[in-house]
Amino acid sequence: SGRMMPNGALTIASLYYQFFWEPAMLEKAPHLVFTEPNTFCVPYAIAAVAFGIILRMERVQRQAVAEDPAVPMDADEDVFRITVDVNQDGAGESEATAKTE
């Protein structure tokens, strides 16, 4: 999985160079993509599919958290209580005299 990230980044960089940077720097005509009348919706379909995949992954993760008994479901279940014992001088007790329960 760690090896796929650099390969994906190189692929994206290569496509950017080929389709955008090179034509702009060398004053070439841009590469036209999805120019046929029946292919104009392809970029929107790709974005919609990516959104659907991310949405599904989020729902699966939320369901897994909801089914995990170790995760508190109610906000009141996750409570931290901090207590400090103060002596008569107003200073906190030292470690040596601190009470343990």
Coordinates of C-alpha atoms in Angstrom, one line a residue:
S1 CA 0.0 0.0 0.0
G2 CA 2.9 2.4 0.8
R3 CA 4.4 1.6 -2.6
M4 CA 1.2 2.5 -4.5
M5 CA 1.2 6.1 -3.3
P6 CA 4.4 7.2 -5.1
N7 CA 3.2 5.3 -8.3
G8 CA -0.1 7.1 -8.2
A9 CA 1.5 10.5 -7.6
L10 CA 3.9 9.9 -10.5
T11 CA 1.0 8.9 -12.7
I12 CA -1.0 12.1 -11.8
A13 CA 2.2 14.2 -12.3
S14 CA 2.8 12.6 -15.7
L15 CA -0.8 13.2 -16.8
Y16 CA -0.6 16.8 -15.6
Y17 CA 2.6 17.4 -17.5
Q18 CA 1.3 15.8 -20.6
F19 CA -2.1 17.5 -20.8
F20 CA -1.6 20.8 -19.1
W21 CA 2.0 22.0 -18.4
E22 CA 3.7 21.0 -21.7
P23 CA 1.0 22.5 -24.0
A24 CA 0.9 25.7 -21.9
M25 CA 4.7 26.1 -21.8
L26 CA 5.4 25.2 -25.4
E27 CA 2.3 27.1 -26.7
K28 CA 0.8 24.0 -28.2
A29 CA -2.9 23.5 -28.7
P30 CA -4.4 21.8 -25.6
H31 CA -5.4 18.2 -25.8
L32 CA -9.2 18.1 -26.0
V33 CA -10.8 15.4 -23.9
F34 CA -14.5 14.3 -23.8
T35 CA -15.4 16.4 -26.9
E36 CA -17.9 13.9 -28.3
P37 CA -21.5 14.8 -27.6
N38 CA -22.1 11.6 -25.8
T39 CA -19.0 11.8 -23.5
F40 CA -19.5 15.3 -22.0
C41 CA -20.9 13.7 -18.8
V42 CA -17.9 11.4 -18.2
P43 CA -16.1 13.8 -15.8
Y44 CA -19.3 14.3 -13.8
A45 CA -19.9 10.5 -13.7
I46 CA -16.3 10.0 -12.4
A47 CA -16.8 12.6 -9.7
A48 CA -20.2 11.0 -8.7
V49 CA -18.7 7.5 -8.5
A50 CA -15.8 8.8 -6.3
F51 CA -18.3 10.6 -4.1
G52 CA -20.5 7.4 -3.8
I53 CA -17.4 5.3 -2.9
I54 CA -16.4 7.8 -0.2
L55 CA -19.9 8.1 1.2
R56 CA -20.2 4.3 1.4
M57 CA -16.8 4.0 3.2
E58 CA -18.0 6.6 5.7
R59 CA -21.3 4.8 6.3
V60 CA -19.5 1.4 6.8
Q61 CA -17.1 3.0 9.3
R62 CA -19.9 4.7 11.2
Q63 CA -21.8 1.4 11.4
A64 CA -18.7 -0.4 12.7
V65 CA -18.2 2.2 15.4
A66 CA -21.9 2.0 16.4
E67 CA -21.6 -1.8 16.7
D68 CA -18.4 -1.6 18.8
P69 CA -19.3 -2.1 22.5
A70 CA -16.0 -0.4 23.6
V71 CA -17.1 3.0 22.1
P72 CA -19.4 4.9 24.4
M73 CA -22.7 5.8 22.7
D74 CA -24.0 8.3 25.2
A75 CA -22.1 11.5 25.8
D76 CA -22.7 11.0 29.6
E77 CA -20.8 7.7 29.5
D78 CA -17.5 9.4 28.7
V79 CA -16.9 11.3 31.9
F80 CA -13.6 12.4 33.5
R81 CA -13.5 13.2 37.2
I82 CA -10.6 15.1 38.6
T83 CA -10.4 15.7 42.3
V84 CA -7.8 17.6 44.3
D85 CA -7.3 17.3 48.0
V86 CA -6.4 20.6 49.6
N87 CA -4.8 20.9 53.0
Q88 CA -5.6 23.7 55.5
D89 CA -2.8 26.0 54.0
G90 CA -4.6 25.9 50.6
A91 CA -1.8 24.0 48.9
G92 CA -2.4 20.6 47.3
E93 CA -1.1 17.5 49.0
S94 CA 2.3 16.2 47.9
E95 CA 2.7 12.9 46.3
A96 CA 4.0 11.3 49.5
T97 CA 0.7 12.1 51.3
A98 CA -1.7 11.9 48.4
K99 CA -4.6 9.6 49.0
T100 CA -5.1 6.6 46.8
E101 CA -8.3 4.8 46.4

